[in-house]
Each structure stands twice: as C-alpha cells, then as structure tokens.
Amino acid sequence: MKRAWQRMLSGRRLDLLDPTPVDIEVEDIAHGLAFVARWNGQTFGDWPYSVAEHSLLVEQIFTRQNAKTEPRWQLAALLHDAPEYVLGDMISPVKAAVGEGYGELDARLVAAVHIRFGLPAALPVKIKRAIKKADIISARLEAEQIAGFSKTEADRIFGKIDADVAAEYEIRLRPPSQVRKDYTQRHADLLAQMAI
C-alpha cells in the first residue's frame, strides 16, 4: 500500500486513513487551517478568508446563540472543520460529487480530533445541529460580505438571516499568522475552561 500519512510541522505523522488522537496537535490544526482558503480563494480582499477565521466566527456565533452552553461544546464548534487542515476545504457541490469516501475520511478525522481534545467521538445530535446552524449563518455572511453573492442570491442559497444578526458580524481578512495565533489561543482558553 502506498503512503497514506501526512507529515506535520510538529513532526507528527498523521495516517489519513486510520488517524489516531496522539498524532493530532492543535498547532498543526491552527497552522493548516490558517492557510486553507474558504470559497476556493474566490473572495475579495488582500488575504484569503481562511478556514481558521471561519471556525473562529462559527464558534462565536454558536456561543452567542447558545449562551449557556458548556465550554466543551464551544470547543466542538471551533473544531468543526478541523479535518480540513489535512483534507483542504472543498465546496459543498464538490463534496457531494466525491461521495461517501470523503464523508468517511472526514468522519474518522473528526472522531480522532474530538478524542484528542476530550470530546466524544460523535457529538450529541442537538449540539451538532446547533453548530451546523452557526456554520450556515457564517456561510451566509461570508457569501454576501466577501464572496461576491448578492443579498438575494445569498438568501436563496443559504437562507435569510435577521438583519440584526447580519449587522452584528463583520467578516475579517487577516494575515495567516494572526489567525493561527487567535485560533490556538481560543483553543487554549476553552480547554482551560473545561478543566475548571
């Protein structure tokens, strides 16, 4: 069998077909996600809008919508796209075209990431749905603010959102080094809250 592992900057070797939690480091996740562009890089601005920045926004939206949620579920929201640090970000139509193989690979990576950071391999359905809701709101905001969609088109594809919600969030495009640092720090803050 050919090589199926990815060498990380931490020195870890992550087997993409059979990932183990011990080979996952948040620094590798943060670094990878800070350099993976959402929307296949088709966004306005001087910096690509990274999956790490998107993940920070999703966690922020999730936390505001679920004010009494536990820090571990906030962490789950932050990590919701973690597998993309090695898989890259594929737009939904491509994921659908690739089929079940992508979904299975993603699910194995999600489970390993969750276990590594003290979360259940599979999230409770209620939490998963709440994170997905925040993810869709983030995508809706991104579509109109930085990806060139008109309001009408974004509403049709991603659903309408309340004007107050739309006004509350401004998409930021920042250098990967800043986003990586903020992602790593938010991860550390949430882990510290979980330990209390």
PDB file of C-alpha atoms in Angstrom:
ATOM      1  CA  MET A   1       0.000   0.000   0.000  1.00  0.00           C
ATOM      2  CA  LYS A   2       1.232   3.486  -0.816  1.00  0.00           C
ATOM      3  CA  ARG A   3       1.899   6.101   1.833  1.00  0.00           C
ATOM      4  CA  ALA A   4      -1.318   7.455   3.405  1.00  0.00           C
ATOM      5  CA  TRP A   5       0.223   9.667   6.074  1.00  0.00           C
ATOM      6  CA  GLN A   6       0.912  13.373   6.166  1.00  0.00           C
ATOM      7  CA  ARG A   7       3.962  14.748   7.931  1.00  0.00           C
ATOM      8  CA  MET A   8       3.046  17.683  10.155  1.00  0.00           C
ATOM      9  CA  LEU A   9       5.259  20.609  11.115  1.00  0.00           C
ATOM     10  CA  SER A  10       5.131  19.331  14.705  1.00  0.00           C
ATOM     11  CA  GLY A  11       6.903  16.199  13.480  1.00  0.00           C
ATOM     12  CA  ARG A  12       3.810  14.014  13.860  1.00  0.00           C
ATOM     13  CA  ARG A  13       2.819  11.659  11.084  1.00  0.00           C
ATOM     14  CA  LEU A  14      -0.928  11.566  10.715  1.00  0.00           C
ATOM     15  CA  ASP A  15      -2.306   8.475   8.986  1.00  0.00           C
ATOM     16  CA  LEU A  16      -5.186   9.882   6.951  1.00  0.00           C
ATOM     17  CA  LEU A  17      -6.889   6.501   6.593  1.00  0.00           C
ATOM     18  CA  ASP A  18      -6.536   5.495  10.245  1.00  0.00           C
ATOM     19  CA  PRO A  19      -5.907   8.665  12.278  1.00  0.00           C
ATOM     20  CA  THR A  20      -5.033   8.340  15.941  1.00  0.00           C
ATOM     21  CA  PRO A  21      -5.585  11.082  18.534  1.00  0.00           C
ATOM     22  CA  VAL A  22      -1.934  11.016  19.664  1.00  0.00           C
ATOM     23  CA  ASP A  23      -0.851  12.260  16.228  1.00  0.00           C
ATOM     24  CA  ILE A  24      -3.035  15.357  16.393  1.00  0.00           C
ATOM     25  CA  GLU A  25      -1.708  18.682  17.684  1.00  0.00           C
ATOM     26  CA  VAL A  26      -3.668  21.933  17.821  1.00  0.00           C
ATOM     27  CA  GLU A  27      -0.683  23.833  16.443  1.00  0.00           C
ATOM     28  CA  ASP A  28      -0.820  21.701  13.292  1.00  0.00           C
ATOM     29  CA  ILE A  29      -4.576  22.231  13.001  1.00  0.00           C
ATOM     30  CA  ALA A  30      -4.299  26.002  13.520  1.00  0.00           C
ATOM     31  CA  HIS A  31      -1.413  26.312  11.076  1.00  0.00           C
ATOM     32  CA  GLY A  32      -3.090  24.236   8.391  1.00  0.00           C
ATOM     33  CA  LEU A  33      -6.487  25.898   8.713  1.00  0.00           C
ATOM     34  CA  ALA A  34      -4.939  29.383   8.680  1.00  0.00           C
ATOM     35  CA  PHE A  35      -3.526  28.603   5.231  1.00  0.00           C
ATOM     36  CA  VAL A  36      -6.610  26.882   3.768  1.00  0.00           C
ATOM     37  CA  ALA A  37      -8.792  29.359   1.857  1.00  0.00           C
ATOM     38  CA  ARG A  38     -12.569  29.173   2.046  1.00  0.00           C
ATOM     39  CA  TRP A  39     -14.563  29.651  -1.164  1.00  0.00           C
ATOM     40  CA  ASN A  40     -11.606  28.229  -3.125  1.00  0.00           C
ATOM     41  CA  GLY A  41      -9.919  31.594  -2.588  1.00  0.00           C
ATOM     42  CA  GLN A  42     -12.628  33.417  -4.532  1.00  0.00           C
ATOM     43  CA  THR A  43     -13.061  36.231  -2.007  1.00  0.00           C
ATOM     44  CA  PHE A  44     -12.421  39.950  -2.001  1.00  0.00           C
ATOM     45  CA  GLY A  45      -9.511  41.372  -0.035  1.00  0.00           C
ATOM     46  CA  ASP A  46      -5.769  41.232   0.293  1.00  0.00           C
ATOM     47  CA  TRP A  47      -5.781  37.990   2.314  1.00  0.00           C
ATOM     48  CA  PRO A  48      -7.676  34.766   1.680  1.00  0.00           C
ATOM     49  CA  TYR A  49     -10.502  34.105   4.091  1.00  0.00           C
ATOM     50  CA  SER A  50      -9.202  31.054   5.908  1.00  0.00           C
ATOM     51  CA  VAL A  51     -10.974  28.083   7.429  1.00  0.00           C
ATOM     52  CA  ALA A  52      -9.374  29.072  10.753  1.00  0.00           C
ATOM     53  CA  GLU A  53     -11.032  32.519  10.580  1.00  0.00           C
ATOM     54  CA  HIS A  54     -14.316  30.866   9.607  1.00  0.00           C
ATOM     55  CA  SER A  55     -14.008  28.462  12.546  1.00  0.00           C
ATOM     56  CA  LEU A  56     -13.479  31.341  14.968  1.00  0.00           C
ATOM     57  CA  LEU A  57     -16.606  33.020  13.588  1.00  0.00           C
ATOM     58  CA  VAL A  58     -18.689  29.834  13.792  1.00  0.00           C
ATOM     59  CA  GLU A  59     -17.657  29.346  17.422  1.00  0.00           C
ATOM     60  CA  GLN A  60     -18.554  32.971  18.173  1.00  0.00           C
ATOM     61  CA  ILE A  61     -21.996  32.649  16.541  1.00  0.00           C
ATOM     62  CA  PHE A  62     -22.616  29.276  18.225  1.00  0.00           C
ATOM     63  CA  THR A  63     -21.682  30.694  21.629  1.00  0.00           C
ATOM     64  CA  ARG A  64     -23.943  33.724  21.236  1.00  0.00           C
ATOM     65  CA  GLN A  65     -26.868  31.589  20.113  1.00  0.00           C
ATOM     66  CA  ASN A  66     -26.307  29.072  22.918  1.00  0.00           C
ATOM     67  CA  ALA A  67     -25.284  31.356  25.774  1.00  0.00           C
ATOM     68  CA  LYS A  68     -25.446  28.709  28.499  1.00  0.00           C
ATOM     69  CA  THR A  69     -23.577  26.036  26.590  1.00  0.00           C
ATOM     70  CA  GLU A  70     -20.620  24.246  28.128  1.00  0.00           C
ATOM     71  CA  PRO A  71     -17.074  25.162  27.034  1.00  0.00           C
ATOM     72  CA  ARG A  72     -16.637  21.680  25.543  1.00  0.00           C
ATOM     73  CA  TRP A  73     -19.400  22.351  23.018  1.00  0.00           C
ATOM     74  CA  GLN A  74     -17.840  25.722  22.205  1.00  0.00           C
ATOM     75  CA  LEU A  75     -14.622  23.799  21.557  1.00  0.00           C
ATOM     76  CA  ALA A  76     -16.542  21.420  19.304  1.00  0.00           C
ATOM     77  CA  ALA A  77     -17.780  24.438  17.332  1.00  0.00           C
ATOM     78  CA  LEU A  78     -14.229  25.767  16.997  1.00  0.00           C
ATOM     79  CA  LEU A  79     -13.040  22.343  15.779  1.00  0.00           C
ATOM     80  CA  HIS A  80     -15.992  21.700  13.447  1.00  0.00           C
ATOM     81  CA  ASP A  81     -13.833  21.946  10.295  1.00  0.00           C
ATOM     82  CA  ALA A  82     -10.605  20.653  11.845  1.00  0.00           C
ATOM     83  CA  PRO A  83     -10.152  17.798   9.312  1.00  0.00           C
ATOM     84  CA  GLU A  84      -9.695  20.410   6.618  1.00  0.00           C
ATOM     85  CA  TYR A  85      -6.199  21.070   7.974  1.00  0.00           C
ATOM     86  CA  VAL A  86      -5.183  17.968   6.040  1.00  0.00           C
ATOM     87  CA  LEU A  87      -8.086  17.482   3.616  1.00  0.00           C
ATOM     88  CA  GLY A  88      -8.396  21.081   2.451  1.00  0.00           C
ATOM     89  CA  ASP A  89     -11.705  22.863   2.031  1.00  0.00           C
ATOM     90  CA  MET A  90     -13.938  21.555  -0.703  1.00  0.00           C
ATOM     91  CA  ILE A  91     -17.070  23.467  -1.573  1.00  0.00           C
ATOM     92  CA  SER A  92     -20.288  21.530  -0.902  1.00  0.00           C
ATOM     93  CA  PRO A  93     -21.013  20.674  -4.569  1.00  0.00           C
ATOM     94  CA  VAL A  94     -17.587  19.012  -4.868  1.00  0.00           C
ATOM     95  CA  LYS A  95     -18.082  17.063  -1.620  1.00  0.00           C
ATOM     96  CA  ALA A  96     -21.385  15.770  -2.995  1.00  0.00           C
ATOM     97  CA  ALA A  97     -19.722  14.747  -6.251  1.00  0.00           C
ATOM     98  CA  VAL A  98     -16.871  12.942  -4.459  1.00  0.00           C
ATOM     99  CA  GLY A  99     -19.404  10.958  -2.467  1.00  0.00           C
ATOM    100  CA  GLU A 100     -19.245   8.696   0.556  1.00  0.00           C
ATOM    101  CA  GLY A 101     -15.479   8.229   0.540  1.00  0.00           C
ATOM    102  CA  TYR A 102     -14.898  11.855   1.508  1.00  0.00           C
ATOM    103  CA  GLY A 103     -17.520  11.668   4.249  1.00  0.00           C
ATOM    104  CA  GLU A 104     -15.969   8.534   5.743  1.00  0.00           C
ATOM    105  CA  LEU A 105     -12.477  10.039   5.742  1.00  0.00           C
ATOM    106  CA  ASP A 106     -13.808  13.242   7.312  1.00  0.00           C
ATOM    107  CA  ALA A 107     -15.714  11.284   9.997  1.00  0.00           C
ATOM    108  CA  ARG A 108     -12.600   9.327  11.020  1.00  0.00           C
ATOM    109  CA  LEU A 109     -10.589  12.537  11.335  1.00  0.00           C
ATOM    110  CA  VAL A 110     -13.364  14.275  13.290  1.00  0.00           C
ATOM    111  CA  ALA A 111     -13.533  11.384  15.760  1.00  0.00           C
ATOM    112  CA  ALA A 112      -9.746  11.409  16.282  1.00  0.00           C
ATOM    113  CA  VAL A 113      -9.696  15.205  16.769  1.00  0.00           C
ATOM    114  CA  HIS A 114     -12.581  15.045  19.237  1.00  0.00           C
ATOM    115  CA  ILE A 115     -10.998  12.290  21.307  1.00  0.00           C
ATOM    116  CA  ARG A 116      -7.653  14.116  21.319  1.00  0.00           C
ATOM    117  CA  PHE A 117      -9.240  17.151  22.955  1.00  0.00           C
ATOM    118  CA  GLY A 118     -11.606  15.455  25.390  1.00  0.00           C
ATOM    119  CA  LEU A 119     -14.781  15.480  23.342  1.00  0.00           C
ATOM    120  CA  PRO A 120     -16.961  12.497  22.456  1.00  0.00           C
ATOM    121  CA  ALA A 121     -16.089  10.963  19.090  1.00  0.00           C
ATOM    122  CA  ALA A 122     -19.646  11.657  17.940  1.00  0.00           C
ATOM    123  CA  LEU A 123     -21.377  14.801  19.150  1.00  0.00           C
ATOM    124  CA  PRO A 124     -24.913  14.786  20.531  1.00  0.00           C
ATOM    125  CA  VAL A 125     -27.392  15.486  17.727  1.00  0.00           C
ATOM    126  CA  LYS A 126     -28.644  18.677  19.407  1.00  0.00           C
ATOM    127  CA  ILE A 127     -25.105  20.111  19.580  1.00  0.00           C
ATOM    128  CA  LYS A 128     -24.256  19.025  16.042  1.00  0.00           C
ATOM    129  CA  ARG A 129     -27.392  20.764  14.729  1.00  0.00           C
ATOM    130  CA  ALA A 130     -26.646  23.957  16.675  1.00  0.00           C
ATOM    131  CA  ILE A 131     -23.100  24.048  15.277  1.00  0.00           C
ATOM    132  CA  LYS A 132     -24.435  23.439  11.758  1.00  0.00           C
ATOM    133  CA  LYS A 133     -26.860  26.337  12.213  1.00  0.00           C
ATOM    134  CA  ALA A 134     -23.972  28.632  13.187  1.00  0.00           C
ATOM    135  CA  ASP A 135     -21.958  27.286  10.240  1.00  0.00           C
ATOM    136  CA  ILE A 136     -24.751  28.141   7.799  1.00  0.00           C
ATOM    137  CA  ILE A 137     -25.105  31.646   9.248  1.00  0.00           C
ATOM    138  CA  SER A 138     -21.361  32.113   8.844  1.00  0.00           C
ATOM    139  CA  ALA A 139     -21.509  30.901   5.227  1.00  0.00           C
ATOM    140  CA  ARG A 140     -24.420  33.268   4.568  1.00  0.00           C
ATOM    141  CA  LEU A 141     -22.465  36.231   5.969  1.00  0.00           C
ATOM    142  CA  GLU A 142     -19.338  35.258   4.045  1.00  0.00           C
ATOM    143  CA  ALA A 143     -21.261  34.848   0.793  1.00  0.00           C
ATOM    144  CA  GLU A 144     -22.567  38.396   0.809  1.00  0.00           C
ATOM    145  CA  GLN A 145     -19.712  40.203   2.546  1.00  0.00           C
ATOM    146  CA  ILE A 146     -16.672  38.716   0.810  1.00  0.00           C
ATOM    147  CA  ALA A 147     -17.624  36.121  -1.839  1.00  0.00           C
ATOM    148  CA  GLY A 148     -19.491  38.341  -4.297  1.00  0.00           C
ATOM    149  CA  PHE A 149     -23.021  36.999  -3.778  1.00  0.00           C
ATOM    150  CA  SER A 150     -25.890  39.471  -3.953  1.00  0.00           C
ATOM    151  CA  LYS A 151     -28.179  39.572  -0.903  1.00  0.00           C
ATOM    152  CA  THR A 152     -30.940  37.909  -2.937  1.00  0.00           C
ATOM    153  CA  GLU A 153     -28.660  35.102  -4.117  1.00  0.00           C
ATOM    154  CA  ALA A 154     -27.189  34.548  -0.643  1.00  0.00           C
ATOM    155  CA  ASP A 155     -30.702  34.451   0.861  1.00  0.00           C
ATOM    156  CA  ARG A 156     -31.834  31.915  -1.738  1.00  0.00           C
ATOM    157  CA  ILE A 157     -28.858  29.581  -1.317  1.00  0.00           C
ATOM    158  CA  PHE A 158     -28.100  29.867   2.413  1.00  0.00           C
ATOM    159  CA  GLY A 159     -31.383  31.164   3.813  1.00  0.00           C
ATOM    160  CA  LYS A 160     -32.366  34.547   5.131  1.00  0.00           C
ATOM    161  CA  ILE A 161     -30.918  35.816   8.372  1.00  0.00           C
ATOM    162  CA  ASP A 162     -32.184  38.521  10.664  1.00  0.00           C
ATOM    163  CA  ALA A 163     -30.833  41.984   9.803  1.00  0.00           C
ATOM    164  CA  ASP A 164     -29.640  42.433  13.396  1.00  0.00           C
ATOM    165  CA  VAL A 165     -27.608  39.239  13.163  1.00  0.00           C
ATOM    166  CA  ALA A 166     -26.156  40.293   9.814  1.00  0.00           C
ATOM    167  CA  ALA A 167     -25.151  43.679  11.231  1.00  0.00           C
ATOM    168  CA  GLU A 168     -23.541  42.078  14.290  1.00  0.00           C
ATOM    169  CA  TYR A 169     -20.802  40.246  12.408  1.00  0.00           C
ATOM    170  CA  GLU A 170     -18.206  41.690  10.093  1.00  0.00           C
ATOM    171  CA  ILE A 171     -16.000  39.281   8.174  1.00  0.00           C
ATOM    172  CA  ARG A 172     -12.322  39.931   8.799  1.00  0.00           C
ATOM    173  CA  LEU A 173      -9.488  39.130   6.438  1.00  0.00           C
ATOM    174  CA  ARG A 174      -6.200  38.901   8.304  1.00  0.00           C
ATOM    175  CA  PRO A 175      -2.712  37.507   7.795  1.00  0.00           C
ATOM    176  CA  PRO A 176      -2.488  33.743   8.446  1.00  0.00           C
ATOM    177  CA  SER A 177      -0.037  34.284  11.316  1.00  0.00           C
ATOM    178  CA  GLN A 178      -2.593  36.358  13.267  1.00  0.00           C
ATOM    179  CA  VAL A 179      -5.438  33.944  12.599  1.00  0.00           C
ATOM    180  CA  ARG A 180      -3.285  30.966  13.607  1.00  0.00           C
ATOM    181  CA  LYS A 181      -2.382  32.689  16.873  1.00  0.00           C
ATOM    182  CA  ASP A 182      -6.015  33.574  17.666  1.00  0.00           C
ATOM    183  CA  TYR A 183      -7.221  30.055  16.847  1.00  0.00           C
ATOM    184  CA  THR A 184      -4.579  28.479  19.076  1.00  0.00           C
ATOM    185  CA  GLN A 185      -5.343  30.937  21.887  1.00  0.00           C
ATOM    186  CA  ARG A 186      -9.103  30.366  21.708  1.00  0.00           C
ATOM    187  CA  HIS A 187      -8.476  26.617  21.787  1.00  0.00           C
ATOM    188  CA  ALA A 188      -6.276  27.008  24.901  1.00  0.00           C
ATOM    189  CA  ASP A 189      -8.866  29.255  26.598  1.00  0.00           C
ATOM    190  CA  LEU A 190     -11.648  26.720  26.027  1.00  0.00           C
ATOM    191  CA  LEU A 191      -9.509  23.807  27.239  1.00  0.00           C
ATOM    192  CA  ALA A 192      -8.712  25.793  30.395  1.00  0.00           C
ATOM    193  CA  GLN A 193     -12.425  26.435  30.968  1.00  0.00           C
ATOM    194  CA  MET A 194     -13.137  22.729  30.519  1.00  0.00           C
ATOM    195  CA  ALA A 195     -10.573  21.907  33.225  1.00  0.00           C
ATOM    196  CA  ILE A 196     -12.307  24.088  35.828  1.00  0.00           C
TER     197      ILE A 196
END
